[in-house]
Short mmCIF file of C-alpha atoms and ligand atoms in Angstrom, two decimals:
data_model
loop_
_atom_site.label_atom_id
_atom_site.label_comp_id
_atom_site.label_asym_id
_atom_site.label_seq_id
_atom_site.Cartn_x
_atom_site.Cartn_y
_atom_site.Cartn_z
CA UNK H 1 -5.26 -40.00 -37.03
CA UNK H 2 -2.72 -37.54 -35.62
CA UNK H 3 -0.83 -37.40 -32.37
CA UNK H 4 -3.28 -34.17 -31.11
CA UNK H 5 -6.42 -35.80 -32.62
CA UNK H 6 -5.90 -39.28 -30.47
CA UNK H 7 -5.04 -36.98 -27.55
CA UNK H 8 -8.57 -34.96 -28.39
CA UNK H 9 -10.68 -38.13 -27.81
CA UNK H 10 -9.15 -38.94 -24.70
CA UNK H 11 -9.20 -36.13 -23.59
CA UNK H 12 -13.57 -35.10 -23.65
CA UNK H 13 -13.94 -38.72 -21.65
CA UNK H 14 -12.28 -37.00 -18.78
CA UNK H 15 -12.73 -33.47 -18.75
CA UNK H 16 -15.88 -31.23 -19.86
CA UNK H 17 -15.27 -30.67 -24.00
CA UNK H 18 -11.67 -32.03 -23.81
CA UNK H 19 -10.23 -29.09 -22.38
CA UNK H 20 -9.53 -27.03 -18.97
CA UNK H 21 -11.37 -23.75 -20.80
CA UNK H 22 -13.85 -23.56 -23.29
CA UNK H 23 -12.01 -21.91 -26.46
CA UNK H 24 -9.50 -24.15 -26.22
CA UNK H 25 -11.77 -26.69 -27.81
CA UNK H 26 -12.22 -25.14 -31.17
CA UNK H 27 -15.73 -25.27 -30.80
CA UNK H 28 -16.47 -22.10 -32.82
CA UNK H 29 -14.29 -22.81 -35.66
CA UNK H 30 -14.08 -26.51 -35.95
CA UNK H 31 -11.48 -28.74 -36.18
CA UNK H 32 -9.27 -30.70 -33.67
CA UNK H 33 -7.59 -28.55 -30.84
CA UNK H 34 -3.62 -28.95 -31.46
CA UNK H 35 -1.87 -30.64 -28.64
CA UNK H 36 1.22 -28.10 -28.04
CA UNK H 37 4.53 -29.75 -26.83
CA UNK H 38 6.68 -26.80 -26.50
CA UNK H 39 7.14 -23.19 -27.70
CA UNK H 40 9.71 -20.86 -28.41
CA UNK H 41 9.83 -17.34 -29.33
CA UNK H 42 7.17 -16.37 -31.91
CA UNK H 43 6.00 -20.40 -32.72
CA UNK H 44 4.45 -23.41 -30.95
CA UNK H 45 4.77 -26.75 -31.67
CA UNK H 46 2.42 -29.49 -31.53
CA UNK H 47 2.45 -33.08 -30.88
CA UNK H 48 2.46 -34.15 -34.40
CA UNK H 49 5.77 -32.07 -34.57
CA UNK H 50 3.87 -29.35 -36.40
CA UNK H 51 5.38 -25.81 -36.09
CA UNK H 52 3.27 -22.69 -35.72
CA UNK H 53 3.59 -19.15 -35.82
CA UNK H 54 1.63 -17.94 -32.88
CA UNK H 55 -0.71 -15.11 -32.69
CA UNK H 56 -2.24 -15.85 -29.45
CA UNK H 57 0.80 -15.76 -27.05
CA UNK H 58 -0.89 -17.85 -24.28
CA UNK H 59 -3.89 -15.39 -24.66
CA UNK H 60 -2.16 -12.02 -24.01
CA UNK H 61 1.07 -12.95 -21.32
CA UNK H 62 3.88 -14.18 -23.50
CA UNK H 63 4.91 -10.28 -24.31
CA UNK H 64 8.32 -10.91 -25.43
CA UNK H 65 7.44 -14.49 -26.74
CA UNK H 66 8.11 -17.91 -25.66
CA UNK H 67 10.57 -19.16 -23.71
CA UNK H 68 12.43 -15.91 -23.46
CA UNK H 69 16.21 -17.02 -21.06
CA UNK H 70 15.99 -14.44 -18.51
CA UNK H 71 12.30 -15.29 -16.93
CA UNK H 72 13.47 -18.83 -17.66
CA UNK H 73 16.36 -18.41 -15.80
CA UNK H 74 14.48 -16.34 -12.99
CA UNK H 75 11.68 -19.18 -12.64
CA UNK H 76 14.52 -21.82 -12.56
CA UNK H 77 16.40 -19.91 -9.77
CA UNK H 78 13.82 -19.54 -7.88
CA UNK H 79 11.97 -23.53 -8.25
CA UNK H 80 15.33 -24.35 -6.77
CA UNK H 81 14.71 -22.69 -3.76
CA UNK H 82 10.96 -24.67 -2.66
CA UNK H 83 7.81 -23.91 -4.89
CA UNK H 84 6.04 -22.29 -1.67
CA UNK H 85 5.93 -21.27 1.56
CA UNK H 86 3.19 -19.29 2.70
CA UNK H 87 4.58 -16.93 4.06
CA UNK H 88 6.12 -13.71 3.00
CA UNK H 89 9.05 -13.20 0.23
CA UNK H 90 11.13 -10.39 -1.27
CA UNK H 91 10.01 -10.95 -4.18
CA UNK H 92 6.73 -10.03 -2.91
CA UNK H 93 8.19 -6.73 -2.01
CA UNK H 94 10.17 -6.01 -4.96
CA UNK H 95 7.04 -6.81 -7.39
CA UNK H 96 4.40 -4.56 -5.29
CA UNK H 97 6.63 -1.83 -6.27
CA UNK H 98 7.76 -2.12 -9.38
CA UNK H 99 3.70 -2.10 -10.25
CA UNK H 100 3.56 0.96 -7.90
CA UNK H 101 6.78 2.71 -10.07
CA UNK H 102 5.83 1.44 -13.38
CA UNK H 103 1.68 2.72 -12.93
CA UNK H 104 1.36 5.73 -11.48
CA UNK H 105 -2.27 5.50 -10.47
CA UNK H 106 -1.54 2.43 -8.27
CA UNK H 107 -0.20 2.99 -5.09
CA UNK H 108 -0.73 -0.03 -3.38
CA UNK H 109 -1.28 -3.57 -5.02
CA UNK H 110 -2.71 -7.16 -3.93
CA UNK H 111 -1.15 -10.06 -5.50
CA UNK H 112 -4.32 -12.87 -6.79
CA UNK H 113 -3.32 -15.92 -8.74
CA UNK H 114 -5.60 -14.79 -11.86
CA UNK H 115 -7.60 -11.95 -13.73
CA UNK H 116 -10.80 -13.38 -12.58
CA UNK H 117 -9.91 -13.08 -9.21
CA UNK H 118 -8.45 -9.93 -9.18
CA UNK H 119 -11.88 -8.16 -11.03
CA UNK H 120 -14.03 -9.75 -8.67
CA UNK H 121 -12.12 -8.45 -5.68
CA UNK H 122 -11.76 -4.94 -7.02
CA UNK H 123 -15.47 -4.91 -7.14
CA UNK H 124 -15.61 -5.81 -3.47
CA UNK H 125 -13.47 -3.46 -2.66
CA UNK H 126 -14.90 -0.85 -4.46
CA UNK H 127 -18.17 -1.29 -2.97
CA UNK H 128 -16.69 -1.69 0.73
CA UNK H 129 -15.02 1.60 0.34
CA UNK H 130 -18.40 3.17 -1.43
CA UNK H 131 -21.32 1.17 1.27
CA UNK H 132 -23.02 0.72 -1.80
CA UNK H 133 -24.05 -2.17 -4.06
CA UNK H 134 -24.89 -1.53 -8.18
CA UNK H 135 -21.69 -1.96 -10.30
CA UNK H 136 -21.87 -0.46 -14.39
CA UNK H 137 -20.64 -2.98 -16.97
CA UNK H 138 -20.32 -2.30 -20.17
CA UNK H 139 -21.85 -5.02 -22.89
CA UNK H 140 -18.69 -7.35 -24.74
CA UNK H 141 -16.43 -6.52 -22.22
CA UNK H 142 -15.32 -9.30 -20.06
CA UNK H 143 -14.15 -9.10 -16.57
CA UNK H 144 -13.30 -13.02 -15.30
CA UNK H 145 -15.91 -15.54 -14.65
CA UNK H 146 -17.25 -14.52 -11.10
CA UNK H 147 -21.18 -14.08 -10.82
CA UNK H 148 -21.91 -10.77 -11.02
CA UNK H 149 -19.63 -9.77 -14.13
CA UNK H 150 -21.06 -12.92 -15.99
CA UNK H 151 -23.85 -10.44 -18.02
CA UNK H 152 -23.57 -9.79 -21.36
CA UNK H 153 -19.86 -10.70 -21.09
CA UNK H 154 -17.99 -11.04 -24.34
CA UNK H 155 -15.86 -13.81 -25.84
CA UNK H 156 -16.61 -17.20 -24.80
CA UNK H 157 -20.02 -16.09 -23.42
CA UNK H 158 -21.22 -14.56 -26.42
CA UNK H 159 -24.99 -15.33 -26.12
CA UNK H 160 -28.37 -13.41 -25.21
CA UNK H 161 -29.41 -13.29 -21.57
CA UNK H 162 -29.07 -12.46 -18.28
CA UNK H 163 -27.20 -13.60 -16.07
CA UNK H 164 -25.09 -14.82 -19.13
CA UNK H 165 -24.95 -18.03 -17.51
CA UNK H 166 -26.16 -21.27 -16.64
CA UNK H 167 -25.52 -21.66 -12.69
CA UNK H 168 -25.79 -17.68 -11.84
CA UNK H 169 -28.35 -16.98 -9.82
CA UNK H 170 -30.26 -13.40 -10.48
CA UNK H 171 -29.51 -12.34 -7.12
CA UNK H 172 -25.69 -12.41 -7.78
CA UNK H 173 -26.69 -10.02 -11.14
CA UNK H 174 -29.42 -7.88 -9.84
CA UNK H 175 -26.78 -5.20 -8.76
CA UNK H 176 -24.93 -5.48 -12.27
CA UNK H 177 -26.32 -2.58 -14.44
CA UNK H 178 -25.22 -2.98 -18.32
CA UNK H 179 -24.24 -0.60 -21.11
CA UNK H 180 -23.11 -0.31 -24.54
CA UNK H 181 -19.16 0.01 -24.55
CA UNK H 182 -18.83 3.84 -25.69
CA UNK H 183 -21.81 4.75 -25.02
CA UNK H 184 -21.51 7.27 -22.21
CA UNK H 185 -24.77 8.23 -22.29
CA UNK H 186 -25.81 5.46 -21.39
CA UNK H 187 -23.78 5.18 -18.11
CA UNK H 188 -24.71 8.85 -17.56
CA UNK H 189 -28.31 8.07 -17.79
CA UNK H 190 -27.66 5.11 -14.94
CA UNK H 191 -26.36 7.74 -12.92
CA UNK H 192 -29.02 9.91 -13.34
CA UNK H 193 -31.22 7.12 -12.14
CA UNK H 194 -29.48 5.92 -9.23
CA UNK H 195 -26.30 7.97 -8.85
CA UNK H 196 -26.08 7.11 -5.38
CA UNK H 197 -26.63 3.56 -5.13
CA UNK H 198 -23.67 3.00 -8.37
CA UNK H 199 -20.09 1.98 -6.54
CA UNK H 200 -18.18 1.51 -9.34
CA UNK H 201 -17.96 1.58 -13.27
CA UNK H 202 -15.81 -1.37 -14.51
CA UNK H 203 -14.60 -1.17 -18.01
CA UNK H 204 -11.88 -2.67 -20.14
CA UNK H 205 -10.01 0.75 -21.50
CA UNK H 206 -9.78 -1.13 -24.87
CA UNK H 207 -12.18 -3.78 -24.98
CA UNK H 208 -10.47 -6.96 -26.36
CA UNK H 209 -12.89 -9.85 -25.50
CA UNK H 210 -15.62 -9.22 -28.39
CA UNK H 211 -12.50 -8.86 -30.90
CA UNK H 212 -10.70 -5.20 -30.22
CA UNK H 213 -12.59 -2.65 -30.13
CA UNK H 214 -11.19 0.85 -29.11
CA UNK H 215 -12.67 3.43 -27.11
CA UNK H 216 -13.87 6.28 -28.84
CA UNK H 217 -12.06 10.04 -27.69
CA UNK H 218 -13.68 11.23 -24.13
CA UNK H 219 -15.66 7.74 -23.58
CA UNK H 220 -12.99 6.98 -20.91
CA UNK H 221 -12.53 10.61 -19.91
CA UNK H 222 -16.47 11.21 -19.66
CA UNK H 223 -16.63 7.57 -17.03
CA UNK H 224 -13.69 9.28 -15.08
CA UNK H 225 -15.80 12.27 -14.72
CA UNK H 226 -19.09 10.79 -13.66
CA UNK H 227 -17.32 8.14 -11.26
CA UNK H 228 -15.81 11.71 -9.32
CA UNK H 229 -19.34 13.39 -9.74
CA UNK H 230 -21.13 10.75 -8.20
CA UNK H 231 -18.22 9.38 -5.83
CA UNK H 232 -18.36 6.24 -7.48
CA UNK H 233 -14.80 4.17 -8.14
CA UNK H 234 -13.64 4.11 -11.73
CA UNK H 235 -11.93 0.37 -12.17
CA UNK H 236 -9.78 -0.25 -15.21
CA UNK H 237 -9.91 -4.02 -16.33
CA UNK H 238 -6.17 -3.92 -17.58
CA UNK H 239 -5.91 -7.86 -17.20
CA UNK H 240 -5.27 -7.61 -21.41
CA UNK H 241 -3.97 -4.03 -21.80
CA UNK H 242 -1.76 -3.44 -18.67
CA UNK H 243 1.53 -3.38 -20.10
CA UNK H 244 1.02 -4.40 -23.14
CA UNK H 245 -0.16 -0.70 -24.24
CA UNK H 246 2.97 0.78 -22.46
CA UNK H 247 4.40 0.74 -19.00
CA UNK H 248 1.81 2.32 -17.96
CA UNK H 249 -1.00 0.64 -19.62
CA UNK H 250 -4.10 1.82 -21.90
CA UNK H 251 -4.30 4.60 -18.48
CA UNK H 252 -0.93 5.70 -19.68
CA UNK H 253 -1.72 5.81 -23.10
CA UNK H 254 -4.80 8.17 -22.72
CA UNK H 255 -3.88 9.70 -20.07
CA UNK H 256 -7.12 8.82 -18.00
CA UNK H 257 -6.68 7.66 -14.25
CA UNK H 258 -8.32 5.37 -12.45
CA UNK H 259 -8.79 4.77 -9.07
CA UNK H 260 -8.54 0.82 -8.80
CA UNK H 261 -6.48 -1.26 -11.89
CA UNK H 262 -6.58 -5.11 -12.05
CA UNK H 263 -4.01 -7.01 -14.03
CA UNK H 264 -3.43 -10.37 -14.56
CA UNK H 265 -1.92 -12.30 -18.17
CA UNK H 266 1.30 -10.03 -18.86
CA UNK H 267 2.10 -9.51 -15.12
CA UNK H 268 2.30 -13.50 -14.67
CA UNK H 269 4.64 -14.34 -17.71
CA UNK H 270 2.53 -17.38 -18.28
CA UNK H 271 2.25 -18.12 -14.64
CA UNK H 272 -1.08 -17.92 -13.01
CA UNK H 273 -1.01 -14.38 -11.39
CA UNK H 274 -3.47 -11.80 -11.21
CA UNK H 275 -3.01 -8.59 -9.23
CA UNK H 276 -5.48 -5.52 -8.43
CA UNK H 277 -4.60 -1.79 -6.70
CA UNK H 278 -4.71 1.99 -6.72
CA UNK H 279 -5.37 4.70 -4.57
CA UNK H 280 -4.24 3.88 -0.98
CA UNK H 281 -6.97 5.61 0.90
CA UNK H 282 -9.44 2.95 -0.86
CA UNK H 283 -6.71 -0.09 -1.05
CA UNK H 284 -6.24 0.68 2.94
CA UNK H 285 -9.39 -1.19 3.04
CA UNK H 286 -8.58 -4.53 2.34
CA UNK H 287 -7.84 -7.18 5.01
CA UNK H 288 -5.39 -7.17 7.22
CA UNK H 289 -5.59 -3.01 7.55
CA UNK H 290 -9.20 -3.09 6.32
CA UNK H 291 -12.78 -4.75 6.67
CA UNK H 292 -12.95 -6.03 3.52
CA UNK H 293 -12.02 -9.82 3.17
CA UNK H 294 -9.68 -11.32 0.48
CA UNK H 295 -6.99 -14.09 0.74
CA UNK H 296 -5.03 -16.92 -1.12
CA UNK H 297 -3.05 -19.49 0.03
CA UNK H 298 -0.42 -19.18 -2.92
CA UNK H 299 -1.22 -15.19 -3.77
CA UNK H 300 2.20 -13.89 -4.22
CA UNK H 301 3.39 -17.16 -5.34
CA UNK H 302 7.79 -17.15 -5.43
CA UNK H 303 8.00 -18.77 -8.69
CA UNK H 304 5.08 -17.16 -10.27
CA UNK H 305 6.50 -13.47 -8.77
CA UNK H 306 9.88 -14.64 -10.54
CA UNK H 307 8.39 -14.84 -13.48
CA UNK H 308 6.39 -11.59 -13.47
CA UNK H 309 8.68 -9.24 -11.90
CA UNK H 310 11.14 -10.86 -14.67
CA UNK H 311 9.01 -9.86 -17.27
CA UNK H 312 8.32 -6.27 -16.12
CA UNK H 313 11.59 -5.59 -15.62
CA UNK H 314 12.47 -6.00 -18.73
CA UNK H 315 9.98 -4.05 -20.30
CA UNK H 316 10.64 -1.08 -17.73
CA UNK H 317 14.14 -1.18 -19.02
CA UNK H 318 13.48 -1.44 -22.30
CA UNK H 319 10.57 0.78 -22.98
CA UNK H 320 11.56 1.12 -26.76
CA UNK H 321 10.19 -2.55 -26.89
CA UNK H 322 7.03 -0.65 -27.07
CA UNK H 323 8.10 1.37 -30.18
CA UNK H 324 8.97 -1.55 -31.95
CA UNK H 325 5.52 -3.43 -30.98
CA UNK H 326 3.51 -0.33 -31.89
CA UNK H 327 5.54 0.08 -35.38
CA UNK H 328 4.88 -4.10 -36.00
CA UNK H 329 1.18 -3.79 -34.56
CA UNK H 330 0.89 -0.74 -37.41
CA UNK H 331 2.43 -2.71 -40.55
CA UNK H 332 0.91 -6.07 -40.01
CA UNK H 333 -2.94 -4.38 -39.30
CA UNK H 334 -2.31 -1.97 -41.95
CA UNK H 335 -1.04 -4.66 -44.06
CA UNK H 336 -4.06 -6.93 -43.57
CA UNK H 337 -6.71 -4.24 -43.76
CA UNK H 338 -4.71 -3.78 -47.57
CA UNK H 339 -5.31 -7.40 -48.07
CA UNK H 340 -8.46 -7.55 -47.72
CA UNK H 341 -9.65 -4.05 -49.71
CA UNK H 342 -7.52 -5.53 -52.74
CA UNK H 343 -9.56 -8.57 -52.23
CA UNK H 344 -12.33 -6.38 -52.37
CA UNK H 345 -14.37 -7.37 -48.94
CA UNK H 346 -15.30 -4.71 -46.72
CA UNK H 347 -13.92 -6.49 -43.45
CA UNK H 348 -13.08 -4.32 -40.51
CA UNK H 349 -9.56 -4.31 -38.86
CA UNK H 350 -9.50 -2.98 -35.70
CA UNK H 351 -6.12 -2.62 -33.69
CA UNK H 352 -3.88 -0.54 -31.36
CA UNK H 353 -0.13 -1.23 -31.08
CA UNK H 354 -0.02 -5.21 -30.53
CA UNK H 355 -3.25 -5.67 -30.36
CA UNK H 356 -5.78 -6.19 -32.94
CA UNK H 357 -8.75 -7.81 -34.90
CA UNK H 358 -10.18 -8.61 -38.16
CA UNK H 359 -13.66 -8.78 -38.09
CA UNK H 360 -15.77 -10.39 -40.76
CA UNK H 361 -18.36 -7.33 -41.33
CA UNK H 362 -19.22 -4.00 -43.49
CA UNK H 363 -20.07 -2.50 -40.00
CA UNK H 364 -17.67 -0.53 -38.19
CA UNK H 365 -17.18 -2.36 -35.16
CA UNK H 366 -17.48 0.20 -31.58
CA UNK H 367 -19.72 -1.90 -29.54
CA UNK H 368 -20.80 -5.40 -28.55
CA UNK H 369 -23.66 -5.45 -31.24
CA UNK H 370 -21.72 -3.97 -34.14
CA UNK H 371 -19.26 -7.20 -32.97
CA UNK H 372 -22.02 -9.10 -33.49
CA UNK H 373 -22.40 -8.08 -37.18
CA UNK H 374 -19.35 -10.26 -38.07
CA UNK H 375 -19.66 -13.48 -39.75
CA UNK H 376 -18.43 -15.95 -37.65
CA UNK H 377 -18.95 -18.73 -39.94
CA UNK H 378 -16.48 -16.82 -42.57
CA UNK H 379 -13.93 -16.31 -39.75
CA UNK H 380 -13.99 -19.94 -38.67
CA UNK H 381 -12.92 -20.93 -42.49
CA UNK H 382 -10.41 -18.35 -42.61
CA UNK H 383 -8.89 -19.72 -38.83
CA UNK H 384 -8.83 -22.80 -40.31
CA UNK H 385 -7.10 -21.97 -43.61
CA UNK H 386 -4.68 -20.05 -41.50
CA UNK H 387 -3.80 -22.94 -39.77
CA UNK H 388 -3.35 -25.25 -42.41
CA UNK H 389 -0.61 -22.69 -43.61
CA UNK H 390 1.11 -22.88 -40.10
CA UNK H 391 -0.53 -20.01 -38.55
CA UNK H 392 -2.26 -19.86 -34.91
CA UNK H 393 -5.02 -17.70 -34.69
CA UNK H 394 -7.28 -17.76 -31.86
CA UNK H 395 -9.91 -20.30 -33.13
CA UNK H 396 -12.82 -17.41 -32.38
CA UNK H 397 -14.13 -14.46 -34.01
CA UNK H 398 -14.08 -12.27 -30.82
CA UNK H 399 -10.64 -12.80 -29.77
CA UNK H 400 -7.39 -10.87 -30.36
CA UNK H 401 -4.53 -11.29 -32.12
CA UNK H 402 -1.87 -10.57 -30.14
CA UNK H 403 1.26 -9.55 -31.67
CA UNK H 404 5.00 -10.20 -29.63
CA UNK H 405 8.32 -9.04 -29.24
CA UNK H 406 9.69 -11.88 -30.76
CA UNK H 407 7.75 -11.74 -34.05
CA UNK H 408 9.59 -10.31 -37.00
CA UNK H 409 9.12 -8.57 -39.51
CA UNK H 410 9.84 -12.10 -41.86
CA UNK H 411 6.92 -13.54 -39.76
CA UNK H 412 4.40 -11.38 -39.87
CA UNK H 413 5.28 -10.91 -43.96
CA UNK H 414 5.02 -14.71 -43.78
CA UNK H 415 1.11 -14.65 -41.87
CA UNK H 416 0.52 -12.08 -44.52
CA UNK H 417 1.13 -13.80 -47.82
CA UNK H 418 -1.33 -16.43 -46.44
CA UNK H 419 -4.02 -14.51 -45.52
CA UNK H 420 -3.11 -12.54 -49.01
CA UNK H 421 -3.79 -16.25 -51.18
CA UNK H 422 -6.73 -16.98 -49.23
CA UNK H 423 -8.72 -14.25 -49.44
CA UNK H 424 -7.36 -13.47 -53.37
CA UNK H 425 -8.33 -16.99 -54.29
CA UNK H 426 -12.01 -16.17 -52.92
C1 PLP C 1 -8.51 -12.69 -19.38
C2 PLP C 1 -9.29 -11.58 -18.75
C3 PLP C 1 -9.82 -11.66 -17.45
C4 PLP C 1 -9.79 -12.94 -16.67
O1 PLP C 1 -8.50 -13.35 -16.37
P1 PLP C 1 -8.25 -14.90 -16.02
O2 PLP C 1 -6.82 -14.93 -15.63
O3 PLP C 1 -8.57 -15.68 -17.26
O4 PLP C 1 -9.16 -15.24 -14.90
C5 PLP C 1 -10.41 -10.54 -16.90
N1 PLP C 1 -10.48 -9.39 -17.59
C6 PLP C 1 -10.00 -9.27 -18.84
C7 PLP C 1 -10.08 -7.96 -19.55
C8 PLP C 1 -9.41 -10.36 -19.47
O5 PLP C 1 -8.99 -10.26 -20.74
#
């Protein structure tokens, strides 16, 4: 028995399924979760000294890879001065804009200490500012773990249901109306119904919690038109996307802008940060100027600011970093989607700059229930082949791979030739 298998059985006699969140366990693809030790640029390593090349990048954050020296440095420089004060920084300052410089849509920003927590306040906003209640959701996309966004929700709560569940009462879901992702019809038709009851539409610009699925041209530019028809407040979940699309995000990208953004993953580094902002006249609601209550006792965090505004200053210097991950993101998909047509399976590959998806299906995959279509038991072999060969994949169909800075061109070649032998040999 290895190192990370010992550590496994310990571990579910002390917390729920072994692990501090749920796809961590490898429950959908089988298999022992690996214990990681350390990382560095493009790999992980385990406790049984096992080296990976990693395609999950701490779920979206890790940008320019592990371990990169200058957010080191930053978050060593900065632990040396006291982990927290509770009370206000510079760093604080110098963060809030950045955000404000680098998005253009966002002209004032909170500071949360996760994604989560930065959807579910946007929502409260959004309905302070509007007085009114209903919030649009589209199905597969998911928005944090709060109450009301837990419906229909993607990823790790991929089952039938409402609320989606266990523990959410139908009270904290009544006001959550549901569509198909790219189905604007089906958000004007909520509208229609009750146009004046709706306070926001909350969407993921590209959905990439039911695999990666891209929105299809004028589904974002259609929800930007209804929300300033009906005077509701567009929100764009860019916890994933936000700068990891561009500097300015999956907004920049298609040029759509909305009036609230939340962030979270990239804008942390790998520290726990989540942020949400936008237009001042509806951010000038939140408490201290406004009525509408949010706090956090280490919100704005020094160390976990270090690390962000680290990050994004790189990239906003750097900007041809997104070149480079668009022109990687474009041979390794296209690559694999060649892979698997020689091997002659119909999978789907799915993908935008860095971010991507094979799905096991025939079906072209736009929505939650073309998702669905995939076989998850033939992705959970193919995980696990993958990582026998050295390669992390997230161990669940409706995840992303997420492609870094620090992966090159040798690497990705490398995660090819595997996936190459393992579908050729059938
Ligand atoms: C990860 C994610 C969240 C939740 O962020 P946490 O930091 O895990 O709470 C919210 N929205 C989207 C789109 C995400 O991918």
């Amino acid at each position: 028995m290895g190192r990370s298998e010992e550590l496994f059985q310990e571990a579910v006699n002390y917390m729920p399924g072994g692990v501090n969140s749920p796809v961590r366990s490898f429950g959908a693809v089988g298999g022992i979760p690996r214990f990681i030790t350390k990382a560095d640029g493009a790999y992980l390593w385990d406790e049984d000294g096992c080296r990976y090349l990693d395609f999950i990048g701490s779920w979206g954050p890790m940008l320019l890879g592990h371990n990169h020296p200058k957010i080191r440095e930053a978050v060593v420089e900065a632990c040396g001065r006291g982990l927290s004060y509770g009370a206000s920084t510079k760093i604080e300052v110098d963060m809030a804009r950045l955000l404000c410089e680098m998005v253009p849509s966002v002209e004032m920003v909170r500071m949360v200490n996760s994604g989560t927590e930065a959807v579910m306040s946007a929502v409260r906003v959004a309905r302070g500012y509007t007085g009114r209640d209903k919030v649009i959701k589209f199905d597969g996309c998911y928005h944090g773990h709060s109450d009301g966004l837990l419906v229909k929700a993607g990823s790790g709560v991929m089952t039938q249901g409402e609320p989606g569940s266990a523990g959410v009462p139908k009270g904290c879901t009544q006001d959550t109306l549901t569509a198909p992702y790219n189905s604007l019809d089906s958000a004007k038709a909520h509208f229609m119904r009750e146009g004046s009851k709706i306070a926001a539409v909350v969407v993921e610009p590209v959905a990439a919690n039911m695999g990666v699925v891209l929105p299809q041209p004028g589904f974002l530019q259609g929800l930007r038109q209804l929300c300033t028809q009906y005077g509701a407040v567009l929100i764009f979940d860019e916890v994933i996307t936000g700068f990891r699309l561009g500097t300015a995000g999956a907004q920049g990208l298609f040029g759509v802008e909305p009036d609230l953004t939340t962030f979270g993953k990239i804008i942390g580094a790998g520290m726990p940060v989540g942020a949400y902002g936008g237009k001042r006249c509806i951010m000038e609601r939140v408490a201290p100027l406004g009525s509408v209550y949010q706090a956090g006792t280490l919100s704005g965090n020094p160390v976990a600011m270090a690390a962000g505004f680290a990050q994004l200053g790189i990239l906003k210097q750097r900007p041809e970093i997104y070149d480079m991950l668009k022109a990687n993101g474009d041979y390794f998909f296209g690559r694999l989607e060649k892979v698997v047509r020689k091997a002659g399976l119909p999978y789907q590959v799915n993908h935008i700059g860095s971010l991507g998806c094979l799905f096991f299906t025939g079906t072209k995959v736009v929505d939650y229930e073309s998702a669905g279509t995939s076989d998850t038991d033939a992705y959970a072999r193919y995980c696990r082949h993958m990582l026998g060969q050295g390669i992390y994949l997230a161990p669940a169909q409706f995840e992303a791979v997420f492609l870094s800075a620090a992966h090159t061109k040798e690497q990705l070649d490398g995660a090819l030739a595997a996936a190459e032998s393992y579908f050729l040999a059938g």
